[in-house]
XYZ file of C-alpha atoms in Angstrom:
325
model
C -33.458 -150.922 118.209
C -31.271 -149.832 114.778
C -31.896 -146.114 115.357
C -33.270 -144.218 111.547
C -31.667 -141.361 111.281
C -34.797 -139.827 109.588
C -36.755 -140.059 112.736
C -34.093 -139.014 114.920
C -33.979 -135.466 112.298
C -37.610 -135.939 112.297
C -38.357 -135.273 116.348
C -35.156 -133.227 116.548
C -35.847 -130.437 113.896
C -40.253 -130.320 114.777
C -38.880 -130.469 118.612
C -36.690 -127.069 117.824
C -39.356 -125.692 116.153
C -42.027 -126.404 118.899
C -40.359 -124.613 121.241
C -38.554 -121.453 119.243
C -42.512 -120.632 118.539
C -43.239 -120.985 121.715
C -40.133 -118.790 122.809
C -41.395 -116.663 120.317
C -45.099 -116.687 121.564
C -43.771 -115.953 125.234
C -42.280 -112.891 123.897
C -45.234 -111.492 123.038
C -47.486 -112.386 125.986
C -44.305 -110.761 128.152
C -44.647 -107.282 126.078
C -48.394 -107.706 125.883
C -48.734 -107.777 130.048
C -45.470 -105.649 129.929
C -43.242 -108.064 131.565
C -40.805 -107.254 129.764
C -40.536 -103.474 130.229
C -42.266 -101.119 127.902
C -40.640 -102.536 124.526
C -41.934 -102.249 121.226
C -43.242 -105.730 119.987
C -40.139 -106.749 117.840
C -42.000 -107.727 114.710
C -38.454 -107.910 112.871
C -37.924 -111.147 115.207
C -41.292 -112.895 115.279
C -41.052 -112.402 111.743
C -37.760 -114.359 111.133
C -38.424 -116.586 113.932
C -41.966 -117.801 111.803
C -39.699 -118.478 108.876
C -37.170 -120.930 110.898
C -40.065 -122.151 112.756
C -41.493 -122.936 109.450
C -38.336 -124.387 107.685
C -37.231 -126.494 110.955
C -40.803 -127.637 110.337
C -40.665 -128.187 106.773
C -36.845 -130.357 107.093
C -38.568 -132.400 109.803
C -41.648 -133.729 107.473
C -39.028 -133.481 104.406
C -37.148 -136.231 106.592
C -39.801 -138.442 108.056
C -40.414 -139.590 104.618
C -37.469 -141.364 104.370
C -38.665 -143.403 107.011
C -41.977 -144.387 104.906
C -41.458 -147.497 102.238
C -44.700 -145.787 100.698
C -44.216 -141.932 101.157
C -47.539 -141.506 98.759
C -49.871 -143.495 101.471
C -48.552 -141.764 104.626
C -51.700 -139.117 104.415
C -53.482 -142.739 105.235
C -52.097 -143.166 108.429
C -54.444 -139.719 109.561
C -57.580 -142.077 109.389
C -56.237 -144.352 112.387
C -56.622 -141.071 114.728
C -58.607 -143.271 117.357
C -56.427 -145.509 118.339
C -52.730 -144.614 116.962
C -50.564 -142.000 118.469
C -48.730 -141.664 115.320
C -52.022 -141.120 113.212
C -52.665 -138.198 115.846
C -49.480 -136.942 115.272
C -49.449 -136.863 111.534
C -52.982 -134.656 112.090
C -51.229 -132.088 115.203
C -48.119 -131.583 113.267
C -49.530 -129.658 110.032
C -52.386 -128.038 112.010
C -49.312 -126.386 114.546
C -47.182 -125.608 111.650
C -49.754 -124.366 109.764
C -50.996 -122.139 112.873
C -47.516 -120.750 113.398
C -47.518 -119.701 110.037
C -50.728 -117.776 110.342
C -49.337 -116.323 113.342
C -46.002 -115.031 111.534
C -47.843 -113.618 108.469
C -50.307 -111.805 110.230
C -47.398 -109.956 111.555
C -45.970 -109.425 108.356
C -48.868 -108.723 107.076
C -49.462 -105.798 109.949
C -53.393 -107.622 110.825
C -53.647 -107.681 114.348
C -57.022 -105.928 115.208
C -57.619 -105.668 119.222
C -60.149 -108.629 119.989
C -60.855 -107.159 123.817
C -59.434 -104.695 126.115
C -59.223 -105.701 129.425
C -58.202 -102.681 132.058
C -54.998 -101.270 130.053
C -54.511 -104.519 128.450
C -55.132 -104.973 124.885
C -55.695 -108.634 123.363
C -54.937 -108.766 119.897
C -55.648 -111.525 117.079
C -52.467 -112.382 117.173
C -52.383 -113.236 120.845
C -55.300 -115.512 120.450
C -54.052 -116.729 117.559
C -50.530 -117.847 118.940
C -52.381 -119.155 122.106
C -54.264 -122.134 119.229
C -50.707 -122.296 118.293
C -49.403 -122.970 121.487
C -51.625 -125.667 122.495
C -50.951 -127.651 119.381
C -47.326 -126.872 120.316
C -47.537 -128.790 123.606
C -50.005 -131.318 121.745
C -47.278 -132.549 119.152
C -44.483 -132.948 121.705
C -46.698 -135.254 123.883
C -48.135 -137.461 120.506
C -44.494 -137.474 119.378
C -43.839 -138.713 123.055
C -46.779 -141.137 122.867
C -45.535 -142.909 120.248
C -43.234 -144.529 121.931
C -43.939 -144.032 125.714
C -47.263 -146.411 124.206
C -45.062 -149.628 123.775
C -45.325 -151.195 126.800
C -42.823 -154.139 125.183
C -40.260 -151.895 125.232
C -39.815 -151.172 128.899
C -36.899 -148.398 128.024
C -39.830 -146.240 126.352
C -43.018 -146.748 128.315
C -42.557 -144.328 130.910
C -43.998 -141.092 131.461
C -40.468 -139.509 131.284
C -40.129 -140.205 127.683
C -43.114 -137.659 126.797
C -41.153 -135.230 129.868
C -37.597 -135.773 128.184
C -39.489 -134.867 124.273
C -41.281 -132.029 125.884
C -37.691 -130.446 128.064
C -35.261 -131.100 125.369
C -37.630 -129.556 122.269
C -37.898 -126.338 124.531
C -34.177 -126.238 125.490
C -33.138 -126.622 121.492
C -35.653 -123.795 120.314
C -35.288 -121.270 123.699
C -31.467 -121.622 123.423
C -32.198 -120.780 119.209
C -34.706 -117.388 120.053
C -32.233 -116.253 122.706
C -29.467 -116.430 119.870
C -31.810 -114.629 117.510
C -33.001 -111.849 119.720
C -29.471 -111.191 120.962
C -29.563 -110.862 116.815
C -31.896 -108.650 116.794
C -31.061 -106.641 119.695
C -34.165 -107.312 121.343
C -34.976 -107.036 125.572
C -36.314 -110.188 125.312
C -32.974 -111.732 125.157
C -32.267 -112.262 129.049
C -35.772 -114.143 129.150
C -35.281 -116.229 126.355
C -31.785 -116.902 128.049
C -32.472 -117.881 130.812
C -35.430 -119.763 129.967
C -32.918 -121.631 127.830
C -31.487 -122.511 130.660
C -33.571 -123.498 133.292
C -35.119 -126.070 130.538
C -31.697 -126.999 129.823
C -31.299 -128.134 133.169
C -34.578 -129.661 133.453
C -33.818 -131.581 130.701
C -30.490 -132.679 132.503
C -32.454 -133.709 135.234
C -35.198 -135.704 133.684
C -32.778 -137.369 131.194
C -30.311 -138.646 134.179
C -33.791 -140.265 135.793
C -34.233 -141.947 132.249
C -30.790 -143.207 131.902
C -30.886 -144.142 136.028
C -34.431 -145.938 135.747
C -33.306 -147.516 132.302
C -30.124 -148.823 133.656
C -31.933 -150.620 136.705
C -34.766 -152.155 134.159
C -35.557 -155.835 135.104
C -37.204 -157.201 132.018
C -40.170 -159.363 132.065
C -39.404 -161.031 129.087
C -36.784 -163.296 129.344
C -35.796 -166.987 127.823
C -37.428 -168.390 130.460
C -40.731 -166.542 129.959
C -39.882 -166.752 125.517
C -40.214 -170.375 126.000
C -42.177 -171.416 129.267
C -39.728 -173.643 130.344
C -39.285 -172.944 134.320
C -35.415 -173.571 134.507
C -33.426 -171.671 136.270
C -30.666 -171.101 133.951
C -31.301 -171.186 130.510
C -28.693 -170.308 127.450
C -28.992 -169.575 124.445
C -26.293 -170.770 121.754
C -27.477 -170.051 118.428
C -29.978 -168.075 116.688
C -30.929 -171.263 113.783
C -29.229 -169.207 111.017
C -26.269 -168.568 109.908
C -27.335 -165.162 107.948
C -28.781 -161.754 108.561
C -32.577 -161.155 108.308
C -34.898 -157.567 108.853
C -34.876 -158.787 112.354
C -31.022 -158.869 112.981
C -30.784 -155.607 111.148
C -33.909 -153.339 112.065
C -34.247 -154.243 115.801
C -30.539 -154.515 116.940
C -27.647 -151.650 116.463
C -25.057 -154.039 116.499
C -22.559 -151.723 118.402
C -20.158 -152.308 121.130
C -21.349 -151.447 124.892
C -18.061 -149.110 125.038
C -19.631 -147.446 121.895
C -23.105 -147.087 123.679
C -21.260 -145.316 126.457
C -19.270 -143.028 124.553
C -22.533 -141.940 122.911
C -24.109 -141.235 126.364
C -21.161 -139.082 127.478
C -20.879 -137.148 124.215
C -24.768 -136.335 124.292
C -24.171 -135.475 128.201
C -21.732 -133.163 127.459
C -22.950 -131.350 124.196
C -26.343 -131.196 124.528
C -26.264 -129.845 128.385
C -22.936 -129.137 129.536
C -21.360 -126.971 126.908
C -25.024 -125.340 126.190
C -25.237 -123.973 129.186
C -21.775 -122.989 129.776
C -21.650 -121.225 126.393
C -25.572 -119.809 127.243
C -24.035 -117.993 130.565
C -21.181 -116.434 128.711
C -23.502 -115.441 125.851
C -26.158 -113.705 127.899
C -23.681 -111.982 130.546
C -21.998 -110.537 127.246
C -25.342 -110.343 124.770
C -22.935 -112.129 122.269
C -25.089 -113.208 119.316
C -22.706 -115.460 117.769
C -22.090 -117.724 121.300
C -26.021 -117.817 121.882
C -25.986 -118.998 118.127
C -23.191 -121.597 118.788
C -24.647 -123.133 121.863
C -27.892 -123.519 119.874
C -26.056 -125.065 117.172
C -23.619 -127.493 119.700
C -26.989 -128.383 121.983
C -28.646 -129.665 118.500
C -25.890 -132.033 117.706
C -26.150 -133.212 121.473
C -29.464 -133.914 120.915
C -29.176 -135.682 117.681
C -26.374 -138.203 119.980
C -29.233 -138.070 122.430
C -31.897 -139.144 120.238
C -29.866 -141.975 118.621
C -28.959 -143.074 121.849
C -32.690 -143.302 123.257
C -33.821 -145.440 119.852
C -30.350 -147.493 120.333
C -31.310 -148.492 124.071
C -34.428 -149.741 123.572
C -33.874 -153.837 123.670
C -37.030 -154.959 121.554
C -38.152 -158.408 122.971
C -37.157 -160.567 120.232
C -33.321 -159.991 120.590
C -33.556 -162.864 123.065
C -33.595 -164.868 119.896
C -31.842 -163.138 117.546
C -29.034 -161.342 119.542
C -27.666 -164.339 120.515
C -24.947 -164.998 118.060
């Protein structure tokens, strides 16, 4: 597939956000159950951490509409709910930033009544409020996964481990951000948010080598044979009929070299999990803001490589026709 690089922002920058609010919302259920020693709930950084949440949000719907030919109509693609993935995303996505945002201003805003006391345990608004929050967190990584684990024509996609590899890498990119922030903010919750950074991190590792592995052993069941039911055992194709581009050559093809391809896997290998969690280690044994803040920053280009390599992989069917030239 030609990978758009306002998608690729798109699921990127919502990704981040996803999971720094959940970083954030972790913080608080850790200092409301006291796992986190007997801190102070650090306001200051749920405060800032809403208003990146909100503009990583903000870029990531600024850039989808790039993507649209009709930016005006996209509310219309809400109404296909039922049976589109992307309609159910285009719903999950405002509701979670929208959510967040409540969750952030009723901290600025000082409202957080207790709801119920349980034992010594005091559940605020803002608890319950987060927890919404936190489900439609979860919810938008797997409809953002959906989308294309869905295609079943595009065996590099349909796999479970799509939604797993959305759902790691969106938690790695915003942990890795709130440990950089509350190492800003000189908050305890830094060696949580660490090494929370990490162990997704790693995860993500994991789950994306199983992609790559599984992907690289793919036997397709659509082949020239099967394109044009002719039972032959070896079957060529010589020419594609024309001699000039078309939206097929151009929107379902990269058109770059297989050395290219594998320089792009490497890089994304390296930046988005090698040098993240090498630079996450030295960060947190030395609570240096600015290296939690530059693994953050190095993971995110990673995982913009990353993403443009996962849309780049994916050989759409009808490159048996028109690849061959």
């Amino acid at each position: 597939m030609h990978p758009a690089f306002s998608v690729i922002f798109l699921t990127t920058l919502i990704g981040a956000g996803q999971g720094l609010f959940l970083a954030l919302y972790t913080g608080q259920v850790y200092n409301t159950f006291g796992v986190v020693g007997d801190a102070m709930s650090p306001q200051a950084l749920y405060i800032a951490g809403t208003v990146i949440v909100t503009v990583l949000m903000g870029l990531g719907l600024f850039a989808s509409f790039f993507h649209l030919g009709r930016p005006e109509r996209a509310w219309r693609a809400a109404t296909m709910w039922r049976t589109s993935w992307l309609a159910r995303e285009v719903i999950v996505l405002p509701a979670f930033a929208g959510m967040a945002f409540v969750w952030g201003a009723l901290h600025y805003l000082g409202i957080d009544p207790v709801i119920v006391t349980t034992g010594t345990v005091e559940i605020k608004l803002t608890l319950l409020v987060g927890l919404v929050a936190g489900v439609l967190a979860f919810l938008l990584y797997i409809c953002t996964g959906m989308i294309y684990a869905a295609i079943k024509f595009i065996q590099e996609w349909a796999t479970p481990l799509t939604i797993v590899n959305y759902t790691l890498l969106g938690l790695a990119s915003g942990f890795s951000l709130a440990a950089a922030l509350s190492a800003h903010y000189c908050s305890t919750l830094v060696d949580a948010y660490a090494l929370w950074a990490l162990v997704f991190t790693l995860l993500g590792f994991v789950s994306r080598m199983f992609a790559l592995r599984r992907n690289g052993r793919l036997k397709y069941k659509s082949t020239a044979c099967t394109a044009i039911g002719v039972r032959h055992p070896k079957i060529t194709q010589i020419s594609q009929g024309a001699m000039g581009g078309s939206f097929n050559t151009r929107e379902f093809f990269h058109h770059k070299s297989l050395q290219f391809m594998q320089g792009i896997k490497v890089f994304f290998l390296i930046m988005a999990f090698i040098v993240p969690v090498t630079l996450v280690v030295i960060g947190w044994s030395n609570q240096f803001a600015v290296v939690l803040l530059a693994a953050a920053l190095i993971q995110y280009v990673g995982l913009l490589a990353e993403r443009w390599f996962f849309f780049a992989q994916a050989n759409h069917p009808q490159n048996l026709y028109y690849q061959a030239t």
